[in-house]
XYZ file of C-alpha atoms in Angstrom:
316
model
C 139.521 1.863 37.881
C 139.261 2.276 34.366
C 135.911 2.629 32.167
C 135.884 -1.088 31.025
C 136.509 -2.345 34.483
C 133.565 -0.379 36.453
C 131.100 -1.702 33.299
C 132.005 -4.927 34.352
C 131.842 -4.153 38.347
C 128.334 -2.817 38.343
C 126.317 -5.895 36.816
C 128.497 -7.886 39.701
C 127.547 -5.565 42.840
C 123.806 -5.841 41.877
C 124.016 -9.837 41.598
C 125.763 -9.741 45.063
C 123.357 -7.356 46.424
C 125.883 -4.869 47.291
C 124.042 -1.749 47.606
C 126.156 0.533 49.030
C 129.097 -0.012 47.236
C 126.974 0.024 44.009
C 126.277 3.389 44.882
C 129.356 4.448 45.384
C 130.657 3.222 42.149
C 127.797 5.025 40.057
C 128.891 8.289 41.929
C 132.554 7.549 39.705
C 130.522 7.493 36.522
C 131.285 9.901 34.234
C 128.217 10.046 31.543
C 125.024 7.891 33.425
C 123.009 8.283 30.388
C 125.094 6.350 27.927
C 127.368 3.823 30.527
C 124.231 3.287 32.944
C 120.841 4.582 31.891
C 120.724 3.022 28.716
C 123.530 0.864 28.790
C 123.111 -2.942 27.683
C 125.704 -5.733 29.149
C 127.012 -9.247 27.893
C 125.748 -11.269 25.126
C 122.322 -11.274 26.461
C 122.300 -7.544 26.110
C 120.891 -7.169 29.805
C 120.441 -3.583 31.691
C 121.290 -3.077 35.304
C 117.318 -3.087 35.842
C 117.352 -6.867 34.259
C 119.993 -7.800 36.995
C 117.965 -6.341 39.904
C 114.539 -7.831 38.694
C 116.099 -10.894 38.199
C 118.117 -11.336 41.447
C 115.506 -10.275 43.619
C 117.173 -6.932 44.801
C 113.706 -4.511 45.216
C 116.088 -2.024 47.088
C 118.437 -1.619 44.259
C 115.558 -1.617 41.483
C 113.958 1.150 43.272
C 117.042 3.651 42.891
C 117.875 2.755 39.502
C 113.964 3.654 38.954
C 113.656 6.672 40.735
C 117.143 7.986 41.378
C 118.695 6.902 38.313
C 115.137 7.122 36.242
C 115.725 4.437 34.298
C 113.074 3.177 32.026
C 111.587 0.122 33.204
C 110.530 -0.761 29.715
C 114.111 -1.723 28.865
C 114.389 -4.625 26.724
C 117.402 -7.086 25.993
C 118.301 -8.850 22.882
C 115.325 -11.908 23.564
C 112.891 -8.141 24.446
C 112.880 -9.396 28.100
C 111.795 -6.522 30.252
C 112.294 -6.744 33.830
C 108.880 -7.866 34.542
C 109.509 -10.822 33.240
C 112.599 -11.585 34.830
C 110.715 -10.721 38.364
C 107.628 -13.036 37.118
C 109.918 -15.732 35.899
C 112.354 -15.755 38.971
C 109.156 -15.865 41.226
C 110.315 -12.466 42.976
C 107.197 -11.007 44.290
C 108.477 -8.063 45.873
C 110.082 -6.484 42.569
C 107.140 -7.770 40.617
C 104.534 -5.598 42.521
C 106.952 -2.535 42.313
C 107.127 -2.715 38.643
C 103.155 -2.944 38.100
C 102.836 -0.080 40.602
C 104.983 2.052 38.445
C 103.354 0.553 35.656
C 105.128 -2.144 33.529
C 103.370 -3.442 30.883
C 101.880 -6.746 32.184
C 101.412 -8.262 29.169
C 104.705 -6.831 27.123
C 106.078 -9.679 25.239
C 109.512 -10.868 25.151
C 111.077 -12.807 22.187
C 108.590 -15.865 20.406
C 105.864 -14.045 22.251
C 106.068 -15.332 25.657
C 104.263 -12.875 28.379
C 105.157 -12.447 32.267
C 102.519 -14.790 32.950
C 103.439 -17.482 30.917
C 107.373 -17.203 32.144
C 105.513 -17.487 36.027
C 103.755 -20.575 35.098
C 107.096 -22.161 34.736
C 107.896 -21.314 37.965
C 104.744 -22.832 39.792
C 104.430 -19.806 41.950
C 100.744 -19.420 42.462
C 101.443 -16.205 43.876
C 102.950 -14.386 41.326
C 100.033 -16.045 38.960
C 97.660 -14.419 41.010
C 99.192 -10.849 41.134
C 100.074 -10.586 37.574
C 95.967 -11.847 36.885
C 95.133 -9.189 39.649
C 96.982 -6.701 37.373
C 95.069 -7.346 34.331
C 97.135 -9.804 32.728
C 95.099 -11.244 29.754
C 95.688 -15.418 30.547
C 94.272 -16.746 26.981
C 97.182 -14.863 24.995
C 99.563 -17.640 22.966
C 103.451 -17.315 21.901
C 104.418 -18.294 18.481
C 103.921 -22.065 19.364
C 100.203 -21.252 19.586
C 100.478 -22.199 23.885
C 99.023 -19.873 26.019
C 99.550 -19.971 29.697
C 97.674 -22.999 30.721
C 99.905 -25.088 28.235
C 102.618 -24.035 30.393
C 101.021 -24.796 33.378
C 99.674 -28.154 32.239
C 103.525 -28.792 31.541
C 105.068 -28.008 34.947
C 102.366 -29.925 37.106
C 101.153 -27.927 39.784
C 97.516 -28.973 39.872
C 97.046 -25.619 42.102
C 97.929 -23.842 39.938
C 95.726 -25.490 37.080
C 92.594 -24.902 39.533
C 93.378 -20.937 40.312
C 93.732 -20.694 36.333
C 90.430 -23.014 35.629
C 88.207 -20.429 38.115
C 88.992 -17.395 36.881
C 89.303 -18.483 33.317
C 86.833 -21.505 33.193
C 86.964 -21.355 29.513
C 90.969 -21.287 29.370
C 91.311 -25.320 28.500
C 89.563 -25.437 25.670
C 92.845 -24.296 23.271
C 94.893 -25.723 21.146
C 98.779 -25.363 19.822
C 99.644 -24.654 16.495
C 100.352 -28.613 15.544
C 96.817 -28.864 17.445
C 98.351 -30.266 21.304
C 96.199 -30.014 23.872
C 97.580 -29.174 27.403
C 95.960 -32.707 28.480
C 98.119 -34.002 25.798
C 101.209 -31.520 27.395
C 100.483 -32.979 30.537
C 99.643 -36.664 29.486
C 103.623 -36.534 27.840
C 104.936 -34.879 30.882
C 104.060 -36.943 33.841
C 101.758 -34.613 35.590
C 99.161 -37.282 37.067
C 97.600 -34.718 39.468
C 97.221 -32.502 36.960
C 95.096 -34.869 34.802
C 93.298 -35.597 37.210
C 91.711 -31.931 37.262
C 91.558 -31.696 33.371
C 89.561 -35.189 33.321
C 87.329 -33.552 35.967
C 86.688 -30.003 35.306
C 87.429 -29.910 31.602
C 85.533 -31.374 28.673
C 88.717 -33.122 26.433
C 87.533 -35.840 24.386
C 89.389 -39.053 24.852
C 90.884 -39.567 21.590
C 91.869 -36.308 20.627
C 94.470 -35.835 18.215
C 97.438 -33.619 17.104
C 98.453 -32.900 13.535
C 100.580 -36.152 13.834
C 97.379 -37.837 15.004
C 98.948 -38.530 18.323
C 96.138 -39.413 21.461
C 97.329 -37.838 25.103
C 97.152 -41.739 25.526
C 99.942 -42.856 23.032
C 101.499 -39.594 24.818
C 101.125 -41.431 27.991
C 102.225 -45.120 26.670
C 105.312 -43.387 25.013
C 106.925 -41.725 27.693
C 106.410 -44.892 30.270
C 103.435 -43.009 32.083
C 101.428 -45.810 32.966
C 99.131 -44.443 35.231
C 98.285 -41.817 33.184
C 97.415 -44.070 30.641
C 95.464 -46.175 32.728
C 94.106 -43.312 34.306
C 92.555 -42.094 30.615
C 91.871 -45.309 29.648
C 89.400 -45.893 32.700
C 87.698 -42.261 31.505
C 87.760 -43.717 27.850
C 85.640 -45.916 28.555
C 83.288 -44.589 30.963
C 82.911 -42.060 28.406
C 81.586 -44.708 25.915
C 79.401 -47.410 27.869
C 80.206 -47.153 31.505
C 79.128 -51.594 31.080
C 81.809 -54.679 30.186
C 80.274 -53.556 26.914
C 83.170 -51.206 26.673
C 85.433 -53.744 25.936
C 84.606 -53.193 21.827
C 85.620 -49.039 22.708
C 87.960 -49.963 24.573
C 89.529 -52.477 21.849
C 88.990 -49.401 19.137
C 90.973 -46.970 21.206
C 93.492 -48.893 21.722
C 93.943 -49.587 17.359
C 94.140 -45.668 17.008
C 97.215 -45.174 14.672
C 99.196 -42.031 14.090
C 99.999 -40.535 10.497
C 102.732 -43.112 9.859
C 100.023 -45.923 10.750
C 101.903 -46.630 14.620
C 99.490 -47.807 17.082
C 100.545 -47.134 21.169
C 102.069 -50.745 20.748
C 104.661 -49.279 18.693
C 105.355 -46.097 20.488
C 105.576 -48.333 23.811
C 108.101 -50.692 22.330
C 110.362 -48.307 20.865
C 110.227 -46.645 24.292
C 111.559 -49.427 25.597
C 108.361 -49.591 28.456
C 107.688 -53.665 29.575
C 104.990 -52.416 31.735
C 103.190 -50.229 29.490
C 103.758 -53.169 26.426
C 102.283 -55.787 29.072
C 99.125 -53.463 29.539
C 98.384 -53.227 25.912
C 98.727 -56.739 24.948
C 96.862 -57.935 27.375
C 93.749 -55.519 26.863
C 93.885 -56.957 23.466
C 95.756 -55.035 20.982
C 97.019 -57.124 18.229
C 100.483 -56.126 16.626
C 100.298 -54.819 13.105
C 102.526 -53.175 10.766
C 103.045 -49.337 10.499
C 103.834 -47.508 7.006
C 107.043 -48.852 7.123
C 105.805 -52.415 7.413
C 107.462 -52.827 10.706
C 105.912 -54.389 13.589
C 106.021 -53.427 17.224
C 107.417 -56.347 18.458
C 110.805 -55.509 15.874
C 111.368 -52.581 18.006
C 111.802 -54.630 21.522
C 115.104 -54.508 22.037
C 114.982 -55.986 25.679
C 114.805 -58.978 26.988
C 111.854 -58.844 29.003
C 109.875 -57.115 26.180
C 110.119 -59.871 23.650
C 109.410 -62.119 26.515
C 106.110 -60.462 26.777
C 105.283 -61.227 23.064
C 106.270 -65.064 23.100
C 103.703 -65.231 26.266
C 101.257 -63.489 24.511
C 101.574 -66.270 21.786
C 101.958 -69.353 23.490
C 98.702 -67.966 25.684
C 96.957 -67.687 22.285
C-alpha cells in the first residue's frame, strides 16, 4: 500500500472504529512524527485525534495520546481542538479523558466559540455540567458578542436554561454585539418553554430592543410564534397595570416601530402569518406607513390576510 493510500486509510479505520486494524496499519508507518503525530487531513485540516474525539472512539483516543503521544492541543484550520469536537458531538466518555489529561476547557476555536458553547448546541445537559465542573468560564462571548446562554436560549432545552440560570444566576443579563437578548434568540426561535423560564427567573424588560429596534415580540409576530407573542404580551402588561387599565400599555406596545418605522403589523404581514395579523388588529393596532410609506396591509399577499383587513373595516 503506498504512502498516499495508508494517509487516506487511517482517518477511515478511526471513523469505523476499527481498532485493531488501525494499529496494525500505524505499525507500516514509516516516519509517525510527520505522517501521524502531526499530520493534518482533508480540507478541514483535521488530525487523527479530531476523528477519534469526534466519533466517539475513547479507546482509540487513548493510544494516539499515550502510545502515539500526540498532543491533544492539536488544532485544525477553524482551531478546533478535540475537546470541542467531544463537547460538540455530546461524547462524554472522550470529553472526561481529555480534561483528565488536561485540555484546555476554555481553548477557543475559530470566531471564538468555546467547548461549552459548541455543547449547548447539542442540548446535552451532561456534557454542560462536566465541562462547568471543569472550570469552564460560562459568561465568555464569540465574536458575535453570544456567550453560552445565547446558544442555549437558541436550541430550547429549558433544562438546560435552568442548570445554566443556578450556577450562573447572573448569566441572562447579556447582550450581543447588535444588542439581542437571548429572550429575543429564543422569542425568534420558537422555544416557548424556554420563555417561559426567562419571563420567570430573569428580569428582561418587555420592550427591549436591538440595534434595529426590534422587540422579542415583533421577533415573535415575525416568525408566526403566536404563543410566544401572546405569552409576552400577557407579561407586558402585567408588568404595567396588572387592571383593564392596561389596555393604553398594551395599545403603546403594540405601536413600537423598528428603525425603518415597521410596527409588528408589518413584520406579521410580510411573514405571511393570518393568525398573528388577526391578533394584532383586533387588540387595536391601527395600520400606518413605514419609511417607505408602505402600509402593512400592501404586504398581504394572501387571501385570507386581506380578508382580515376588509373585516377590520367594515367592523369599524
Amino acid at each position: 500500500m503506498t504512502e498516499g493510500e495508508t494517509q487516506k486509510l487511517l482517518p477511515r479505520l478511526i471513523q469505523e472504529g476499527k481498532f485493531a486494524l488501525f494499529k496494525e496499519e500505524i505499525e507500516n508507518v514509516a516516519d509517525l512524527g510527520r505522517n501521524v503525530r502531526q499530520k493534518h487531513f482533508g480540507r478541514s485540516g483535521d488530525t487523527l485525534l479530531h476523528y477519534a474525539a469526534r466519533h466517539g472512539h475513547l479507546k482509540i483516543l487513548g493510544y494516539l495520546v499515550e502510545t502515539l503521544a500526540m498532543d491533544i492541543e492539536l488544532f485544525n484550520n477553524d482551531y478546533k481542538r478535540p475537546l470541542h469536537e467531544a463537547a460538540s458531538m455530546g461524547h462524554r466518555d472522550c470529553l472526561l479523558y481529555l480534561l483528565d489529561r488536561g485540555a484546555a476547557v476554555d481553548c477557543l476555536k475559530k470566531a471564538d466559540w468555546t467547548p461549552l458553547m459548541m455543547a449547548c448546541t447539542r442540548r446535552n445537559l451532561q456534557v454542560i455540567q462536566d465541562l462547568l465542573q471543569h472550570g469552564a468560564n460560562p459568561l465568555l462571548k464569540n465574536k458575535d458578542g453570544w456567550n453560552c446562554f445565547h446558544v442555549a436560549s437558541r436550541e430550547g432545552d429549558p433544562l438546560v436554561i435552568q442548570y445554566l440560570l443556578d450556577v450562573s444566576p447572573n448569566i441572562w443579563n447579556t447582550e450581543s454585539k447588535i444588542k439581542r437578548t437571548p429572550l429575543h434568540t429564543a422569542a425568534m426561535h420558537g422555544c416557548l418553554e424556554v420563555v417561559k423560564v426567562l419571563l420567570e427567573r430573569c428580569s428582561y424588560e418587555p420592550d427591549s430592543r436591538d440595534k434595529c429596534g426590534v422587540t422579542p415580540f415583533m421577533d415573535a409576530i415575525q416568525s408566526g410564534n403566536l404563543d410566544i407573542a401572546q405569552l409576552l404580551l400577557d407579561k407586558h402588561m402585567e408588568g404595567h397595570a396588572g387592571t383593564l387599565k392596561t389596555l393604553l400599555s398594551l395599545g403603546a406596545n403594540l405601536n413600537s416601530k423598528d428603525g425603518k418605522n415597521r410596527t409588528a403589523l408589518h413584520m406579521a404581514c410580510a411573514g405571511q402569518h393570518a393568525a398573528c395579523t388577526q391578533v394584532l388588529l383586533q387588540a387595536g393596532l391601527k395600520d400606518s406607513p413605514d419609511s417607505t410609506g408602505t402600509h402593512a396591509q400592501q404586504l398581504a399577499k394572501k387571501s385570507d390576510l386581506l380578508q382580515l383587513f376588509t373585516d377590520i373595516s367594515i367592523s369599524a
